[in-house]
JSON list of C-alpha atoms in Angstrom, two decimals:
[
{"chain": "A", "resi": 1, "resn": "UNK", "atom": "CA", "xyz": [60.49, 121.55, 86.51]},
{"chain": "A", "resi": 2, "resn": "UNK", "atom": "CA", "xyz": [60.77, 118.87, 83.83]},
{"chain": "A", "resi": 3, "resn": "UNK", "atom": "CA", "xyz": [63.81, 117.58, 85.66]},
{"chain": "A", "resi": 4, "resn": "UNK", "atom": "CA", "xyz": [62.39, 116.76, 88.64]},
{"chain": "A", "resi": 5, "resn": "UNK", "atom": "CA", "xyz": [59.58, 114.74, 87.10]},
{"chain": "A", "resi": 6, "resn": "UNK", "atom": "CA", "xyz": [61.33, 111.34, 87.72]},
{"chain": "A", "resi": 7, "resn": "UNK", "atom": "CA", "xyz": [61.85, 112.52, 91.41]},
{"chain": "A", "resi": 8, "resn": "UNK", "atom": "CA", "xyz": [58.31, 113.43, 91.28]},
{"chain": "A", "resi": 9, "resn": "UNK", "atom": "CA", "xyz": [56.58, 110.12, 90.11]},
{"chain": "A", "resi": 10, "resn": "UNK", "atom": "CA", "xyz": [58.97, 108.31, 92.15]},
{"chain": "A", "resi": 11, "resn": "UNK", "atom": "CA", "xyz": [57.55, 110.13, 95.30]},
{"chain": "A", "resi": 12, "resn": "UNK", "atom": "CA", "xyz": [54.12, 109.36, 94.46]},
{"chain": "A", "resi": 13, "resn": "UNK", "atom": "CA", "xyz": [54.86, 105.93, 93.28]},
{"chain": "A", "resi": 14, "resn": "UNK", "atom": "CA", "xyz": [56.19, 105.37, 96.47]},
{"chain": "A", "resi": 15, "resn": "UNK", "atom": "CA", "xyz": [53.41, 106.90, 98.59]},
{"chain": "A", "resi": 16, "resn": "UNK", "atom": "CA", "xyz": [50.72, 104.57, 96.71]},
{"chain": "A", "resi": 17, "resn": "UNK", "atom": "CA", "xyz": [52.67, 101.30, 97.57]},
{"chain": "A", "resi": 18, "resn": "UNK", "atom": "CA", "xyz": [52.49, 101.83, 101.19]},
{"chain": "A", "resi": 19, "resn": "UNK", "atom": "CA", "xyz": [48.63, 102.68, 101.11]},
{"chain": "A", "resi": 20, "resn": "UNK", "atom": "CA", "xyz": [48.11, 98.98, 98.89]},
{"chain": "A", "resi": 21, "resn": "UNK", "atom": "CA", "xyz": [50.29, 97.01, 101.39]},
{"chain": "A", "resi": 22, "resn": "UNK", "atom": "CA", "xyz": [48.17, 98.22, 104.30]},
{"chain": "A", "resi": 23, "resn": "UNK", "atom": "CA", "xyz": [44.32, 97.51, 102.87]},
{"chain": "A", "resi": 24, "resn": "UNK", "atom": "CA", "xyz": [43.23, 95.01, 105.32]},
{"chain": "A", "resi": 25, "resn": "UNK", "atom": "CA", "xyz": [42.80, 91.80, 104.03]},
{"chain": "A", "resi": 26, "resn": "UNK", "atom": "CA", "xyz": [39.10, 90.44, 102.96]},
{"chain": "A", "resi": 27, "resn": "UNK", "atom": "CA", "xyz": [39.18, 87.44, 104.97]},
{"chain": "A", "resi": 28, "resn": "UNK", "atom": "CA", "xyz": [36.56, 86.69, 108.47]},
{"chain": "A", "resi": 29, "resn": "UNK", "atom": "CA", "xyz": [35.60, 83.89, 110.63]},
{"chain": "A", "resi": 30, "resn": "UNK", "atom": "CA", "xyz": [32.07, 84.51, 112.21]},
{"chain": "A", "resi": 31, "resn": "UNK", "atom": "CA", "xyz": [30.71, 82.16, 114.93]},
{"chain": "A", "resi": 32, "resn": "UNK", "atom": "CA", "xyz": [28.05, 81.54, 116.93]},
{"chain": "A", "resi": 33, "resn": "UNK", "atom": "CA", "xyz": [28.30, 79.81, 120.33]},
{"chain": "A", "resi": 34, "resn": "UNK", "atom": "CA", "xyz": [25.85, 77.31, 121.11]},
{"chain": "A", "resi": 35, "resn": "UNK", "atom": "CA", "xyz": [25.26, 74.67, 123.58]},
{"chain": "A", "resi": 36, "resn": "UNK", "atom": "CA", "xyz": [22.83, 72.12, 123.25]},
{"chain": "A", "resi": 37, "resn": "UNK", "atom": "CA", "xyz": [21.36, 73.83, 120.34]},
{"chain": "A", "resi": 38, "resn": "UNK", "atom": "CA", "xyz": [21.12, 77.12, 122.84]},
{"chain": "A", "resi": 39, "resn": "UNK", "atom": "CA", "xyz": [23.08, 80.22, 121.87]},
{"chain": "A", "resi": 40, "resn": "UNK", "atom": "CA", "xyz": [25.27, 80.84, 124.70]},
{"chain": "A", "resi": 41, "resn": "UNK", "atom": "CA", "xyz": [26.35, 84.72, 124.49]},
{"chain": "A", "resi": 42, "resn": "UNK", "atom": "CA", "xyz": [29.65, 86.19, 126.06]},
{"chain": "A", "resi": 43, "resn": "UNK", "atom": "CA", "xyz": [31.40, 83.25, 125.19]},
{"chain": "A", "resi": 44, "resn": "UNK", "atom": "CA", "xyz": [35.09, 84.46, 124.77]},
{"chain": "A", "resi": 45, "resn": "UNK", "atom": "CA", "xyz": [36.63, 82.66, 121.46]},
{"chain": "A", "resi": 46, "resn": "UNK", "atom": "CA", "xyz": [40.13, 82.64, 120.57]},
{"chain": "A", "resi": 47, "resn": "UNK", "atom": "CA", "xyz": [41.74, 82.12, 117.44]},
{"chain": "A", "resi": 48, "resn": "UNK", "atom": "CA", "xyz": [45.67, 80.53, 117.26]},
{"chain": "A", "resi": 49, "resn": "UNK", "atom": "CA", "xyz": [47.08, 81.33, 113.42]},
{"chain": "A", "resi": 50, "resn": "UNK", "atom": "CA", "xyz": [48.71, 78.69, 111.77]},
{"chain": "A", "resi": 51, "resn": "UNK", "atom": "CA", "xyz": [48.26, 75.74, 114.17]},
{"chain": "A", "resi": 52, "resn": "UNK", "atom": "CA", "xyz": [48.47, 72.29, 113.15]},
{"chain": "A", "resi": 53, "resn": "UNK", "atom": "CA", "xyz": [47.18, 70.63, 115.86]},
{"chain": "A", "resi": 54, "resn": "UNK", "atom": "CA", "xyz": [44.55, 71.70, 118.98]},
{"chain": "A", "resi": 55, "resn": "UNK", "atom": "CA", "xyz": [46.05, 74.30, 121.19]},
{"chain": "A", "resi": 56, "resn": "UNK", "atom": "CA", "xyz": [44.46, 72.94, 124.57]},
{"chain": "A", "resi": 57, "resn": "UNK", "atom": "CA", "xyz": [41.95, 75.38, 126.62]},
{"chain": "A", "resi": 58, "resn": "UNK", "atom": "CA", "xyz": [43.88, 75.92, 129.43]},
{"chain": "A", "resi": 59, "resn": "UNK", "atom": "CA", "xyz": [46.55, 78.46, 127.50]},
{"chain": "A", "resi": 60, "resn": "UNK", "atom": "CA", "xyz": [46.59, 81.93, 128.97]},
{"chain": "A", "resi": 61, "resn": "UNK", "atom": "CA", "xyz": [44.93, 84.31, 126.48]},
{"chain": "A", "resi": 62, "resn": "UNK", "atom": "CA", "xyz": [48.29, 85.91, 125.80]},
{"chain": "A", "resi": 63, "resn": "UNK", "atom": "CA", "xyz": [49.00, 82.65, 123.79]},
{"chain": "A", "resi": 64, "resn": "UNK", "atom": "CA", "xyz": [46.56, 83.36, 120.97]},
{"chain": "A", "resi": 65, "resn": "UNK", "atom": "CA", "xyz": [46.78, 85.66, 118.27]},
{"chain": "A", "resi": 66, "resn": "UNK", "atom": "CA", "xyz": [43.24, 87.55, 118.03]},
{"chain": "A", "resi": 67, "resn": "UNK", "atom": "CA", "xyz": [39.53, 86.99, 120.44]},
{"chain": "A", "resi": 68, "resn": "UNK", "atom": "CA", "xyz": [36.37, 87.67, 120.29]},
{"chain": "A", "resi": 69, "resn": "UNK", "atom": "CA", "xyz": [33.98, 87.82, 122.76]},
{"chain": "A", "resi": 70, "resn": "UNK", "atom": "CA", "xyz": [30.35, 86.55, 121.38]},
{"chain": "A", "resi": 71, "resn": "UNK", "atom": "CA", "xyz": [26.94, 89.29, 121.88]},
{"chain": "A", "resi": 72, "resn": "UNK", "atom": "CA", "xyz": [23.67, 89.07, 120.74]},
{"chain": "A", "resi": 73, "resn": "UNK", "atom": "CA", "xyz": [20.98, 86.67, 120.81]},
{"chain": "A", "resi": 74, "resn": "UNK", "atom": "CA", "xyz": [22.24, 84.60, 118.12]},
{"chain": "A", "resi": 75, "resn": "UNK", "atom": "CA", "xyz": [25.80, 84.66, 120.58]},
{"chain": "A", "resi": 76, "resn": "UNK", "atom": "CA", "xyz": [27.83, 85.60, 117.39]},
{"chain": "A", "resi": 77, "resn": "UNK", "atom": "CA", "xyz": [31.24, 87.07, 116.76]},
{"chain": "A", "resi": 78, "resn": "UNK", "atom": "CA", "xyz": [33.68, 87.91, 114.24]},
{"chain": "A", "resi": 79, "resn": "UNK", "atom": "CA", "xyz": [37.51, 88.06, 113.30]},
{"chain": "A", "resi": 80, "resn": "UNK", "atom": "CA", "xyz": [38.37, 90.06, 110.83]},
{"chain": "A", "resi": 81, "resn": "UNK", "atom": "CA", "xyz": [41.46, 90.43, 108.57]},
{"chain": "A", "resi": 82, "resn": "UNK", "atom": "CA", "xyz": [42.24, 86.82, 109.63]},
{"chain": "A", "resi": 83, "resn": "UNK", "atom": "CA", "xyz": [45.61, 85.19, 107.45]},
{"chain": "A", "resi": 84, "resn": "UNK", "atom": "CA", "xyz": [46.02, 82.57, 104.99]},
{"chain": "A", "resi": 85, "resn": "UNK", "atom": "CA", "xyz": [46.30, 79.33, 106.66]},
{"chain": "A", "resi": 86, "resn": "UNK", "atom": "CA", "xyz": [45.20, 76.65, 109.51]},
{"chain": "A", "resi": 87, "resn": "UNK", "atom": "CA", "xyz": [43.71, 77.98, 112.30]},
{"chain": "A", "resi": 88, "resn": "UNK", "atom": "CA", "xyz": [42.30, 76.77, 116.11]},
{"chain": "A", "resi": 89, "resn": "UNK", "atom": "CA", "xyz": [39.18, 77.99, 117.00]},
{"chain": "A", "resi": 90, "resn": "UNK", "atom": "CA", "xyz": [38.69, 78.04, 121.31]},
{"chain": "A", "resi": 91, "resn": "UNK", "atom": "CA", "xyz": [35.47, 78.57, 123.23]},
{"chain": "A", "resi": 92, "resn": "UNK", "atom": "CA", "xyz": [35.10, 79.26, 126.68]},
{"chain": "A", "resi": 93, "resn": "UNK", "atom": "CA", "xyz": [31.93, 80.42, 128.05]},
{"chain": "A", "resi": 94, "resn": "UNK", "atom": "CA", "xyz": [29.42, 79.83, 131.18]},
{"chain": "A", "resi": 95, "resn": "UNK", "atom": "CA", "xyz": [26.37, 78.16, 131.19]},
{"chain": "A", "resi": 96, "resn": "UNK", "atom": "CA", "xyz": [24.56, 78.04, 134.82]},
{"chain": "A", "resi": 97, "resn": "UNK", "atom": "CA", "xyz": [21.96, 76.11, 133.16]},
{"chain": "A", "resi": 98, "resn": "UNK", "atom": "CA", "xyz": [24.14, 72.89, 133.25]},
{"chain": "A", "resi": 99, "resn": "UNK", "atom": "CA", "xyz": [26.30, 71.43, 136.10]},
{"chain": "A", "resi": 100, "resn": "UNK", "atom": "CA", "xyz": [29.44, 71.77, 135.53]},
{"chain": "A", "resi": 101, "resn": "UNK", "atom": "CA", "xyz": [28.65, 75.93, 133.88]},
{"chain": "A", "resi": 102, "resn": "UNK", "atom": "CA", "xyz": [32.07, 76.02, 132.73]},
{"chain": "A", "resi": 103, "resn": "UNK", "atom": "CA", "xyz": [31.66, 75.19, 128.52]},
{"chain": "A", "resi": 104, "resn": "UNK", "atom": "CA", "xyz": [34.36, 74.77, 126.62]},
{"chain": "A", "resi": 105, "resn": "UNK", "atom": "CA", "xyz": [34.59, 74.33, 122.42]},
{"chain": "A", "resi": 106, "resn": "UNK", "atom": "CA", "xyz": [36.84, 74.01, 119.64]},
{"chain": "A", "resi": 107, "resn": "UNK", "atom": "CA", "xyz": [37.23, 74.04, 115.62]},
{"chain": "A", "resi": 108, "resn": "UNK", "atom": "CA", "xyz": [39.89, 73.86, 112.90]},
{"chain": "A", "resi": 109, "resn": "UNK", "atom": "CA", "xyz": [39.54, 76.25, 110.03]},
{"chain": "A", "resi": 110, "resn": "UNK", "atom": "CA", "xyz": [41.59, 76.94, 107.36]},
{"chain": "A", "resi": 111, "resn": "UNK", "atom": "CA", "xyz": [41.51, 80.52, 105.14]},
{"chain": "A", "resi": 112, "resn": "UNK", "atom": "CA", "xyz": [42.27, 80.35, 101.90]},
{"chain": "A", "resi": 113, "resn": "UNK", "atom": "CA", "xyz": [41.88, 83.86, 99.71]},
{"chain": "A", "resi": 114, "resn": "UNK", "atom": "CA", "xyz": [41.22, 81.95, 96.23]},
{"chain": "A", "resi": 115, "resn": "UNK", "atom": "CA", "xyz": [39.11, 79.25, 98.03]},
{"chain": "A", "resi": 116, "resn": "UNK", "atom": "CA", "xyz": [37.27, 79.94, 101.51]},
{"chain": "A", "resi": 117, "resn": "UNK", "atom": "CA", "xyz": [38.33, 83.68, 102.41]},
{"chain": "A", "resi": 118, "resn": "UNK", "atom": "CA", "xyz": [34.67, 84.04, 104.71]},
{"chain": "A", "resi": 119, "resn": "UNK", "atom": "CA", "xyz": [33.40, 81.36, 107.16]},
{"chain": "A", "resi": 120, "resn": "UNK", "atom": "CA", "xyz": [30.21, 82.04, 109.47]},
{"chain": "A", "resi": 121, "resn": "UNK", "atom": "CA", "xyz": [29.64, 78.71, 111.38]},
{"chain": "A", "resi": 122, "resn": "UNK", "atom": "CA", "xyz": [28.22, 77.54, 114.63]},
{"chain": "A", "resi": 123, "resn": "UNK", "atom": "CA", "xyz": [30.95, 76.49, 117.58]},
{"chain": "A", "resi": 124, "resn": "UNK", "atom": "CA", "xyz": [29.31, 74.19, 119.41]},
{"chain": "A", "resi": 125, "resn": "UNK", "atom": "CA", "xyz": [30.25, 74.18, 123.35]},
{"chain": "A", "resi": 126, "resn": "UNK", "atom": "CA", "xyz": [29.87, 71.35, 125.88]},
{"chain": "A", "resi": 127, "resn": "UNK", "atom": "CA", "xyz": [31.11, 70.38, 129.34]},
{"chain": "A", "resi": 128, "resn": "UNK", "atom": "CA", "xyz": [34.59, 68.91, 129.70]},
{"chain": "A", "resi": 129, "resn": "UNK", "atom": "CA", "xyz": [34.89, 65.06, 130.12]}
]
């Protein structure tokens, strides 16, 4: 038995490595849609990792790397696990209360785990010009 103790240990050593690479990490980005100071719920927001400059709205949803779709009367959502690093925010939503309904937004963020690992902000939406 004793000489299978280093075969042992290096089983479990092994097994315990795998389960502390694959913790999630503890990073989010929360939003809430609004539109002339009006939540606007259902508002589908897309995130694009590492992106140094704005990723346009008219990029099929395949293009981004993680979405959330915005409930509630406060029209918030969250990302979770979210990366080290600059990010694009994109908002698209409908708001029949303004001609044209179509409302689009944006936002840069960047996640940093010893600085700014949570942000809960408000992504303000608006008409295209």
């Amino acid at each position: 038995m004793i000489k299978y103790l280093p075969l042992i240990l290096l089983f479990f050593s092994a097994c315990r490595g795998s389960e502390i690479e694959d913790a999630p990490l503890p990073t989010e980005i929360c939003v809430r849609t609004q539109h002339h100071g009006v939540p606007v719920p259902n508002a589908m927001v897309y995130i694009k990792f590492n992106a140094d400059s704005f990723p346009g709205y008219r990029q099929p949803s395949t293009y981004f790397d993680d979405s959330v779709r915005t409930s509630g009367t406060d029209a918030r959502g969250c990302i979770a696990a979210v990366p080290e690093g600059k990010h694009w925010l994109i908002a698209i939503s409908y708001d029949d209360t303004y001609y044209p309904p179509i409302v689009y937004g944006s936002l840069p963020v960047t996640i940093s785990l010893s600085g700014r690992p949570k942000i809960d902000t408000i992504l303000y939406v608006s008409e295209e010009h």
